[in-house]
CSV table of C-alpha atoms in Angstrom, one decimal:
chain,number,residue,atom,x,y,z
A,1,MET,CA,84.7,51.9,-97.1
A,2,ARG,CA,81.7,52.4,-98.9
A,3,LYS,CA,79.9,51.7,-95.7
A,4,PHE,CA,82.1,54.8,-94.3
A,5,PHE,CA,81.4,57.1,-96.8
A,6,GLN,CA,77.5,56.6,-97.1
A,7,GLU,CA,77.9,57.4,-92.9
A,8,ILE,CA,79.8,60.8,-94.1
A,9,LYS,CA,77.7,61.1,-96.9
A,10,ALA,CA,74.2,61.4,-94.5
A,11,ASP,CA,76.1,63.4,-91.9
A,12,LEU,CA,76.5,66.3,-94.6
A,13,LYS,CA,73.2,67.5,-94.2
A,14,PHE,CA,74.0,68.8,-91.1
A,15,LYS,CA,77.3,69.9,-91.7
A,16,THR,CA,77.8,71.2,-95.4
A,17,ALA,CA,76.2,72.7,-98.0
A,18,GLY,CA,75.7,70.0,-101.2
A,19,PRO,CA,77.4,69.9,-104.2
A,20,GLY,CA,76.0,72.5,-106.5
A,21,GLN,CA,75.5,75.1,-103.5
A,22,LYS,CA,76.4,78.9,-103.2
A,23,LEU,CA,79.0,78.4,-100.2
A,24,SER,CA,79.4,82.7,-100.4
A,25,GLU,CA,78.6,85.8,-102.3
A,26,PRO,CA,79.4,85.5,-106.2
A,27,SER,CA,83.2,86.8,-107.4
A,28,ARG,CA,84.8,87.3,-110.4
A,29,ALA,CA,88.2,85.2,-111.1
A,30,PRO,CA,90.9,87.2,-112.5
A,31,LYS,CA,93.1,85.5,-115.0
A,32,GLU,CA,96.0,83.9,-112.9
A,33,LYS,CA,99.4,82.9,-113.2
A,34,PRO,CA,99.9,80.2,-110.5
A,35,LYS,CA,103.6,79.5,-108.9
A,36,ALA,CA,105.0,77.1,-110.0
A,37,GLU,CA,105.5,73.5,-108.5
A,38,ALA,CA,108.3,71.1,-108.3
A,39,ALA,CA,108.7,69.6,-111.2
A,40,PRO,CA,108.0,65.2,-110.6
A,41,LYS,CA,110.6,62.3,-111.7
A,42,PRO,CA,110.3,61.7,-115.2
A,43,ARG,CA,108.8,59.5,-116.5
A,44,GLN,CA,108.2,57.3,-119.9
A,45,ALA,CA,105.3,58.8,-121.9
A,46,PRO,CA,102.5,56.5,-123.2
A,47,THR,CA,103.1,54.8,-126.6
A,48,ASP,CA,100.9,56.8,-129.4
A,49,GLU,CA,98.4,53.2,-129.1
A,50,ALA,CA,98.1,54.0,-125.4
A,51,GLN,CA,97.2,57.2,-126.4
A,52,MET,CA,94.8,56.5,-129.1
A,53,ALA,CA,93.0,53.6,-126.6
A,54,ALA,CA,92.8,56.3,-124.1
A,55,ALA,CA,91.4,58.8,-126.3
A,56,ALA,CA,88.7,56.4,-127.5
A,57,ALA,CA,88.0,55.3,-124.0
A,58,LEU,CA,87.2,58.5,-122.5
A,59,ALA,CA,84.7,59.5,-125.7
A,60,ARG,CA,83.3,56.3,-124.2
A,61,LEU,CA,82.6,58.3,-121.0
A,62,GLU,CA,81.6,61.7,-122.2
A,63,LEU,CA,79.4,59.7,-124.4
A,64,LYS,CA,77.4,58.0,-121.7
A,65,PRO,CA,73.3,58.7,-121.6
A,66,LYS,CA,72.8,61.9,-119.4
A,67,GLY,CA,69.2,61.2,-118.9
A,68,LYS,CA,66.1,60.5,-121.2
A,69,VAL,CA,65.0,64.1,-123.2
A,70,PRO,CA,61.0,63.8,-123.4
A,71,SER,CA,60.7,65.1,-127.1
A,72,SER,CA,59.2,63.2,-130.1
A,73,GLN,CA,62.5,63.8,-132.0
A,74,GLU,CA,64.2,61.3,-129.3
A,75,ALA,CA,62.7,58.3,-131.2
A,76,ILE,CA,63.8,59.6,-135.0
A,77,LYS,CA,67.5,60.0,-133.1
A,78,ASN,CA,67.0,56.6,-132.0
A,79,GLN,CA,66.3,55.2,-135.2
A,80,VAL,CA,69.5,57.1,-136.6
A,81,ARG,CA,72.2,56.2,-134.7
A,82,LYS,CA,70.9,52.7,-135.6
A,83,GLU,CA,71.0,53.1,-139.0
A,84,LEU,CA,73.9,55.4,-139.6
A,85,MET,CA,76.2,54.0,-136.7
A,86,ALA,CA,77.8,51.4,-139.2
A,87,GLU,CA,78.6,54.1,-142.1
A,88,ALA,CA,79.6,56.5,-139.5
A,89,ALA,CA,82.3,54.0,-138.0
A,90,ALA,CA,83.4,52.6,-141.4
A,91,SER,CA,84.1,56.6,-142.1
A,92,GLU,CA,85.8,57.7,-139.8
A,93,LYS,CA,88.6,54.4,-140.2
A,94,GLU,CA,88.8,56.0,-143.8
A,95,LEU,CA,89.8,59.3,-142.1
A,96,PRO,CA,93.1,60.8,-142.9
A,97,VAL,CA,95.1,61.1,-139.8
A,98,GLU,CA,96.4,64.3,-140.9
A,99,GLU,CA,92.5,65.8,-140.5
A,100,LYS,CA,92.6,65.2,-136.9
A,101,ASP,CA,95.7,67.4,-136.1
A,102,VAL,CA,96.0,71.0,-135.9
A,103,ALA,CA,94.7,72.9,-138.7
A,104,SER,CA,98.0,75.5,-139.0
A,105,PRO,CA,101.4,73.2,-139.1
A,106,ALA,CA,103.2,74.2,-135.8
A,107,LYS,CA,106.7,75.4,-136.7
A,108,GLU,CA,109.7,73.3,-136.0
A,109,GLY,CA,110.6,73.6,-132.5
A,110,ALA,CA,107.2,75.4,-131.2
A,111,ALA,CA,104.8,73.9,-128.7
A,112,ALA,CA,102.6,71.7,-129.6
A,113,PRO,CA,99.0,72.9,-128.8
A,114,SER,CA,97.2,71.8,-125.9
A,115,VAL,CA,94.1,69.8,-128.0
A,116,PRO,CA,94.1,69.6,-131.3
A,117,GLY,CA,91.2,71.7,-132.0
A,118,VAL,CA,87.3,71.7,-131.3
A,119,TYR,CA,85.2,68.6,-132.1
A,120,PHE,CA,81.7,68.0,-131.5
A,121,ILE,CA,79.8,64.7,-131.1
A,122,CYS,CA,76.9,64.2,-133.7
A,123,PRO,CA,73.7,63.2,-131.9
A,124,LEU,CA,72.5,61.2,-135.4
A,125,THR,CA,75.9,58.7,-135.8
A,126,GLY,CA,77.7,59.3,-132.4
A,127,ALA,CA,81.1,60.0,-134.8
A,128,VAL,CA,83.5,62.5,-133.3
A,129,ILE,CA,83.6,65.7,-136.0
A,130,ARG,CA,86.3,68.5,-136.1
A,131,LYS,CA,84.1,72.1,-136.0
A,132,ASN,CA,84.3,72.6,-139.8
A,133,GLU,CA,82.9,69.5,-140.5
A,134,LYS,CA,80.0,69.6,-138.4
A,135,GLU,CA,78.1,71.0,-140.8
A,136,LYS,CA,78.7,69.0,-144.0
A,137,HIS,CA,78.6,65.7,-141.2
A,138,LEU,CA,75.0,67.0,-140.2
A,139,ARG,CA,73.4,67.4,-143.9
A,140,GLU,CA,75.2,63.8,-145.2
A,141,ALA,CA,73.9,62.3,-141.9
A,142,ILE,CA,70.5,63.9,-142.6
A,143,GLN,CA,70.3,62.9,-146.1
A,144,ALA,CA,71.4,58.9,-145.5
A,145,TYR,CA,68.5,58.6,-143.8
A,146,SER,CA,66.1,59.8,-146.0
A,147,SER,CA,65.9,56.6,-147.3
A,148,VAL,CA,64.8,55.5,-144.1
A,149,ASP,CA,62.3,58.0,-143.5
A,150,PRO,CA,61.7,60.5,-145.5
A,151,VAL,CA,59.1,62.8,-143.5
A,152,ALA,CA,61.6,62.6,-140.2
A,153,ALA,CA,64.3,63.9,-142.6
A,154,SER,CA,62.6,66.7,-144.3
A,155,ILE,CA,61.3,68.1,-140.9
A,156,MET,CA,65.1,67.8,-139.8
A,157,GLU,CA,66.6,70.1,-142.1
A,158,ILE,CA,63.6,72.2,-141.9
A,159,HIS,CA,64.3,73.2,-138.3
A,160,THR,CA,68.1,72.5,-138.8
A,161,PHE,CA,69.5,74.9,-141.4
A,162,ASN,CA,67.4,77.4,-141.8
A,163,LYS,CA,69.0,79.5,-139.2
A,164,ASP,CA,66.2,82.3,-138.6
A,165,ARG,CA,64.1,81.1,-135.6
A,166,GLU,CA,61.1,83.4,-136.5
A,167,LYS,CA,60.6,82.3,-140.2
A,168,VAL,CA,61.2,78.8,-139.5
A,169,ARG,CA,58.0,79.1,-136.3
A,170,ALA,CA,55.8,81.1,-139.5
A,171,GLY,CA,56.4,78.7,-142.0
A,172,VAL,CA,55.8,75.6,-139.8
A,173,GLU,CA,52.8,77.3,-138.3
A,174,THR,CA,51.1,78.2,-141.7
A,175,MET,CA,52.2,74.7,-143.5
A,176,ALA,CA,50.4,73.0,-140.1
A,177,LYS,CA,47.1,75.2,-141.1
A,178,TYR,CA,47.3,73.4,-144.7
A,179,LEU,CA,47.2,69.9,-143.2
A,180,ASP,CA,44.4,71.0,-140.2
A,181,ASN,CA,42.2,72.0,-142.8
A,182,ILE,CA,42.7,68.6,-145.1
A,183,TYR,CA,42.1,66.6,-141.9
A,184,LEU,CA,39.3,68.6,-140.8
A,185,HIS,CA,37.5,69.1,-144.2
A,186,PRO,CA,38.5,66.0,-146.7
A,187,GLU,CA,35.7,66.5,-148.6
A,188,GLU,CA,36.3,69.5,-149.8
A,189,GLU,CA,38.8,69.7,-152.9
A,190,LYS,CA,40.3,73.2,-152.4
A,191,TYR,CA,42.0,72.5,-149.3
A,192,GLN,CA,43.9,69.3,-151.2
A,193,LYS,CA,45.8,71.8,-153.8
A,194,ILE,CA,48.4,74.8,-153.2
A,195,LYS,CA,49.5,77.5,-155.4
A,196,LEU,CA,53.2,77.6,-155.4
A,197,GLN,CA,52.6,81.3,-156.8
A,198,ASN,CA,50.7,81.9,-154.0
A,199,LYS,CA,52.1,85.2,-152.0
A,200,VAL,CA,51.6,83.3,-148.6
A,201,PHE,CA,53.2,80.1,-149.4
A,202,GLN,CA,55.9,82.0,-151.6
A,203,GLU,CA,57.1,84.5,-148.1
A,204,ARG,CA,56.2,82.0,-146.0
A,205,ILE,CA,56.9,78.6,-146.5
A,206,SER,CA,59.1,78.4,-150.1
A,207,CYS,CA,62.0,80.5,-149.1
A,208,LEU,CA,62.4,77.3,-146.3
A,209,GLU,CA,65.4,75.0,-147.1
A,210,GLY,CA,63.6,71.4,-147.2
A,211,ILE,CA,60.2,72.5,-147.4
A,212,HIS,CA,59.6,70.6,-151.0
A,213,ARG,CA,61.0,68.0,-149.5
A,214,PHE,CA,58.6,67.9,-146.8
A,215,PHE,CA,55.6,68.1,-149.2
A,216,GLN,CA,56.6,65.2,-151.3
A,217,ALA,CA,57.1,62.9,-148.6
A,218,ILE,CA,53.5,63.7,-147.1
A,219,GLY,CA,52.0,62.7,-150.2
A,220,PHE,CA,51.6,65.9,-152.4
A,221,GLU,CA,53.4,65.4,-156.1
A,222,THR,CA,53.4,68.8,-158.2
A,223,LYS,CA,50.9,69.4,-161.5
A,224,THR,CA,50.7,71.9,-163.9
A,225,LEU,CA,46.7,73.2,-164.0
A,226,PRO,CA,45.0,76.1,-166.0
A,227,VAL,CA,44.2,79.2,-163.9
A,228,PRO,CA,40.6,78.6,-162.6
A,229,GLY,CA,38.1,81.0,-164.4
A,230,GLN,CA,39.7,81.5,-167.7
A,231,GLY,CA,38.2,79.2,-169.6
A,232,LYS,CA,39.3,75.0,-171.1
A,233,LYS,CA,40.7,77.2,-173.7
A,234,SER,CA,43.0,79.3,-171.7
A,235,GLN,CA,46.4,78.6,-172.0
A,236,THR,CA,47.0,80.0,-168.9
A,237,THR,CA,48.1,77.4,-165.9
A,238,GLU,CA,49.8,77.5,-162.7
A,239,GLU,CA,51.9,75.0,-160.6
A,240,TYR,CA,50.0,73.6,-157.6
A,241,TYR,CA,51.1,70.9,-154.7
A,242,VAL,CA,47.9,68.5,-155.3
A,243,LEU,CA,47.5,65.7,-152.5
A,244,LYS,CA,47.7,62.9,-154.3
A,245,GLU,CA,44.2,60.8,-153.6
A,246,GLU,CA,45.5,57.7,-151.4
A,247,MET,CA,46.5,60.3,-148.9
A,248,LEU,CA,42.8,60.8,-148.2
A,249,THR,CA,42.6,57.2,-146.8
A,250,LYS,CA,45.3,57.7,-144.3
A,251,LEU,CA,44.4,61.2,-142.7
A,252,GLU,CA,45.6,60.2,-139.3
A,253,ASP,CA,49.0,60.1,-141.1
A,254,LEU,CA,48.7,63.6,-141.8
A,255,LYS,CA,48.0,64.6,-138.6
A,256,GLN,CA,50.6,63.0,-137.2
A,257,TYR,CA,52.9,64.3,-139.6
A,258,LYS,CA,51.9,67.9,-138.7
A,259,GLU,CA,52.1,67.8,-135.3
A,260,GLN,CA,56.0,65.8,-135.8
A,261,LEU,CA,56.3,69.2,-137.8
A,262,LEU,CA,55.5,71.3,-134.6
A,263,SER,CA,57.0,69.8,-132.1
A,264,SER,CA,60.7,69.1,-133.8
A,265,GLU,CA,63.5,70.9,-132.6
A,266,PRO,CA,67.0,71.8,-134.7
A,267,VAL,CA,69.9,68.6,-134.5
A,268,ARG,CA,72.6,70.5,-132.8
A,269,ALA,CA,75.9,68.3,-132.4
A,270,GLN,CA,77.0,68.2,-129.1
A,271,LEU,CA,80.7,70.4,-128.2
A,272,ASP,CA,83.0,67.2,-127.4
A,273,ARG,CA,84.7,68.1,-123.8
A,274,GLN,CA,87.5,65.9,-124.6
A,275,LEU,CA,87.9,64.4,-121.1
A,276,SER,CA,92.1,64.0,-120.4
A,277,VAL,CA,93.7,63.4,-117.0
A,278,PHE,CA,97.3,64.2,-116.5
A,279,LYS,CA,100.2,63.5,-113.8
A,280,PRO,CA,101.0,66.2,-111.7
A,281,SER,CA,103.1,68.6,-113.9
A,282,ALA,CA,104.5,71.5,-113.2
A,283,GLU,CA,102.8,72.7,-116.9
A,284,ALA,CA,99.8,72.9,-115.8
A,285,ALA,CA,99.5,76.7,-116.0
A,286,ARG,CA,100.5,76.2,-119.5
A,287,PHE,CA,98.2,76.6,-122.7
A,288,GLU,CA,98.9,76.6,-126.5
A,289,LEU,CA,95.8,77.3,-128.2
A,290,PRO,CA,94.4,76.0,-131.4
A,291,ASN,CA,93.0,78.6,-133.8
A,292,ASP,CA,89.7,76.8,-133.3
A,293,PHE,CA,89.4,78.5,-129.8
A,294,TYR,CA,89.1,81.9,-131.3
A,295,ASN,CA,86.4,84.3,-132.8
A,296,LEU,CA,88.7,85.5,-135.5
A,297,THR,CA,89.9,84.9,-139.0
A,298,ALA,CA,93.8,83.5,-139.4
A,299,GLU,CA,94.4,87.4,-140.2
A,300,GLU,CA,93.0,88.7,-136.8
A,301,ILE,CA,94.8,86.4,-135.1
A,302,LYS,CA,98.1,87.9,-136.4
A,303,ARG,CA,96.6,91.2,-135.7
A,304,GLU,CA,95.4,90.7,-132.4
A,305,GLN,CA,99.0,89.4,-131.8
A,306,ARG,CA,100.7,92.6,-132.8
A,307,LEU,CA,97.9,94.5,-131.0
A,308,ARG,CA,98.7,92.5,-127.6
A,309,THR,CA,102.3,93.7,-127.8
A,310,GLU,CA,101.0,97.1,-128.4
A,311,ALA,CA,99.1,97.1,-125.6
A,312,VAL,CA,101.8,96.6,-123.3
A,313,GLU,CA,103.3,99.6,-123.7
A,314,LYS,CA,99.8,101.2,-123.2
A,315,ALA,CA,99.6,99.1,-119.7
A,316,SER,CA,101.2,101.8,-117.9
A,317,MET,CA,98.8,104.6,-119.2
A,318,LEU,CA,95.7,105.8,-116.9
A,319,ARG,CA,92.2,104.7,-118.0
A,320,THR,CA,89.0,104.7,-116.6
A,321,ARG,CA,87.1,102.3,-115.0
A,322,ALA,CA,84.2,102.6,-117.6
A,323,MET,CA,87.7,101.9,-120.5
A,324,ARG,CA,88.9,99.2,-118.7
A,325,GLU,CA,85.1,98.0,-118.9
A,326,LYS,CA,84.8,98.4,-122.3
A,327,GLU,CA,88.0,96.3,-123.5
A,328,GLU,CA,87.3,93.6,-121.2
A,329,GLN,CA,84.0,92.8,-122.9
A,330,ARG,CA,85.6,93.5,-126.4
A,331,GLU,CA,88.1,90.8,-125.0
A,332,MET,CA,85.5,88.3,-124.1
A,333,ARG,CA,83.8,88.5,-127.7
A,334,LYS,CA,86.9,87.3,-129.0
A,335,TYR,CA,86.8,83.9,-127.7
A,336,ASN,CA,84.2,80.8,-128.9
A,337,TYR,CA,85.3,78.6,-126.2
A,338,THR,CA,87.7,77.7,-123.3
A,339,LEU,CA,89.9,74.9,-122.4
A,340,VAL,CA,89.7,74.5,-118.3
A,341,ARG,CA,92.4,72.4,-115.9
A,342,VAL,CA,91.2,71.5,-112.8
A,343,ARG,CA,93.8,70.4,-110.4
A,344,PHE,CA,92.9,68.3,-107.4
A,345,PRO,CA,95.2,67.7,-104.1
A,346,ASP,CA,97.1,65.0,-105.3
A,347,GLY,CA,98.5,66.8,-108.5
A,348,TYR,CA,96.2,65.2,-111.0
A,349,ILE,CA,94.6,67.7,-113.8
A,350,LEU,CA,91.4,66.8,-115.2
A,351,GLN,CA,90.8,69.1,-118.4
A,352,GLY,CA,87.6,69.8,-120.8
A,353,THR,CA,86.5,72.1,-123.5
A,354,PHE,CA,83.7,74.2,-123.1
A,355,TYR,CA,81.6,77.2,-124.5
A,356,ALA,CA,83.0,80.0,-123.2
A,357,ARG,CA,79.4,81.6,-122.6
A,358,GLU,CA,78.5,78.3,-120.8
A,359,PRO,CA,77.8,78.3,-117.2
A,360,VAL,CA,80.1,77.2,-114.2
A,361,SER,CA,77.5,74.8,-113.1
A,362,ALA,CA,78.9,72.9,-116.4
A,363,LEU,CA,82.0,72.5,-115.3
A,364,TYR,CA,81.1,71.6,-111.5
A,365,SER,CA,79.0,68.2,-113.4
A,366,PHE,CA,81.6,67.6,-115.1
A,367,VAL,CA,84.4,67.7,-112.5
A,368,ARG,CA,81.7,65.5,-109.9
A,369,GLU,CA,81.3,62.9,-113.5
A,370,ALA,CA,84.6,62.2,-113.1
A,371,LEU,CA,85.1,61.7,-109.1
A,372,ARG,CA,84.8,58.1,-107.5
A,373,GLU,CA,82.5,59.5,-104.8
A,374,ASP,CA,80.4,61.7,-106.6
A,375,TRP,CA,79.0,63.0,-103.7
A,376,LEU,CA,81.9,64.2,-102.1
A,377,PRO,CA,81.3,68.6,-101.6
A,378,PHE,CA,84.4,70.4,-103.1
A,379,GLU,CA,85.0,73.7,-104.5
A,380,LEU,CA,86.8,75.2,-107.1
A,381,LEU,CA,89.4,77.9,-106.6
A,382,GLY,CA,91.1,80.6,-109.0
A,383,PRO,CA,93.9,82.7,-108.4
A,384,GLY,CA,94.3,83.7,-105.2
A,385,GLY,CA,92.2,81.4,-104.1
A,386,VAL,CA,89.0,82.9,-105.0
A,387,LYS,CA,86.0,80.6,-105.2
A,388,LEU,CA,83.8,80.1,-108.3
A,389,THR,CA,80.7,79.9,-106.0
A,390,ASP,CA,77.6,81.9,-108.2
A,391,GLU,CA,77.6,78.7,-110.9
A,392,ASN,CA,74.6,80.7,-112.7
A,393,LEU,CA,78.2,82.7,-114.4
A,394,ALA,CA,79.6,81.8,-117.4
A,395,PHE,CA,83.2,81.2,-118.1
A,396,ASN,CA,83.9,84.8,-119.8
A,397,GLU,CA,82.1,86.7,-117.3
A,398,CYS,CA,84.1,85.5,-114.8
A,399,GLY,CA,87.4,85.8,-116.7
A,400,LEU,CA,88.5,82.0,-117.6
A,401,VAL,CA,88.8,82.6,-121.3
A,402,PRO,CA,90.4,81.3,-123.6
A,403,SER,CA,92.1,78.8,-120.7
A,404,ALA,CA,91.9,78.8,-117.2
A,405,LEU,CA,93.9,76.4,-114.0
A,406,LEU,CA,91.6,75.9,-111.2
A,407,THR,CA,92.0,74.3,-108.1
A,408,LEU,CA,90.0,72.0,-106.6
A,409,ALA,CA,89.7,72.0,-102.5
A,410,TRP,CA,87.5,69.2,-100.5
A,411,ASP,CA,85.2,70.2,-98.2
A,412,ALA,CA,87.8,70.3,-94.8
A,413,ALA,CA,85.1,68.7,-92.4
A,414,VAL,CA,84.0,65.9,-94.5
A,415,MET,CA,87.7,65.1,-95.2
A,416,ALA,CA,88.5,65.3,-91.1
A,417,ASP,CA,85.7,62.7,-90.7
A,418,ILE,CA,87.4,60.7,-93.4
A,419,GLU,CA,90.7,61.0,-92.0
A,420,ALA,CA,89.6,60.2,-88.6
A,421,SER,CA,88.0,57.2,-89.5
A,422,GLY,CA,91.2,55.6,-89.8
A,423,GLU,CA,89.9,53.8,-93.3
A,424,GLU,CA,92.2,53.4,-96.1
A,425,LYS,CA,91.7,56.1,-99.0
A,426,PRO,CA,92.6,55.9,-102.2
A,427,THR,CA,95.3,56.9,-103.7
A,428,SER,CA,93.3,59.4,-105.9
A,429,SER,CA,89.6,60.5,-106.0
A,430,LEU,CA,89.3,60.1,-109.9
A,431,LYS,CA,88.2,57.0,-111.0
A,432,PRO,CA,90.2,54.5,-111.9
A,433,GLU,CA,89.1,54.4,-115.6
A,434,LEU,CA,90.4,57.4,-115.8
A,435,LEU,CA,93.3,57.1,-113.9
A,436,SER,CA,94.6,54.0,-116.2
A,437,ARG,CA,94.4,56.6,-119.0
A,438,VAL,CA,96.4,59.2,-117.4
A,439,GLN,CA,98.9,61.3,-119.6
A,440,THR,CA,101.6,63.1,-119.4
A,441,LEU,CA,101.8,66.9,-120.1
A,442,SER,CA,104.2,68.4,-122.1
């Protein structure tokens, strides 16, 4: 079977476009309400233990490496994982079950949410954390790493927790000049002192979070010195950062710290796809989303529900195209994330969480990674069979927020060749490890 697939794959160069290539002009996919399918024969739902094992296994699949990133931050991240993984695992075991539930308790009789919320994967510890705990967890991870490498930890803090990227750039470049002066002119004592009340230092550097920990980590200490030119009897003093004398023998270290400071990037938690696979179900088009998916407060969500009811009455009113487009743009900005389901020809459903402004190409990659044969060409179809051909468009630009049900269609020519071969086909095109953890969509 594998040999035959390889022959078909080679033949694709002449018969069809490869995966990810555009097959037609871009088109927008309107929101759909697909036809209901016949309900499958009821089956016994998996046990709680089975579902927990499934979630853990699928999370591991999502966490497999995507390729090496060439950056100086990579070595730091690898070391952080080694140092903090044990601590993170212990913390996860102690995590109360209720913290993994939906933020607001569901009313009795209400439908369960399609996902418990929006989660992220910490790049330092590998822990899966809820959206509202993301920054707190990153702070704790970086703080824990300070005992291992205080310089690297302070640099992470500078780049991660100062949101104004222009201020970070200006501050980092100014600090680099300070270190360059010391490295290039070690005999000049004036370069070994930095006045804390200096205007440039106050405006560009002192305002940055983590900056003082960085100076202390690379060998500066705070000293109170008399103001120059005031005489020995003067009582006027000023605060300085003064480089410790032993650091003059470690000038190469200072040069390395400067380069590390300039090349580092913010530590960002990765969106957890929460990959799930469901049995064929007539409920595939039904979504119940938690508040995490909305860029709104709880009060705004309630008001939005009321406005939606009123909007039904206005639907029959005559509106210009400009008015409709303006309302659509306003609607798109309400969502930060989207929950997408892809229904396969055999009825199985693949589900994942994405950023609303993420390109559709991320969905194609997500689907391809779940296939037994990831080279098989396919298309994703929206409502009415409209093809999603422009992978550069964002989900919200295609109307695929805050949720969407898409259909996967194989390349007809390739499928015809496979069927003509008479080879035995697998029961499903999804990977066996995913099918072994299949769930029932409620």
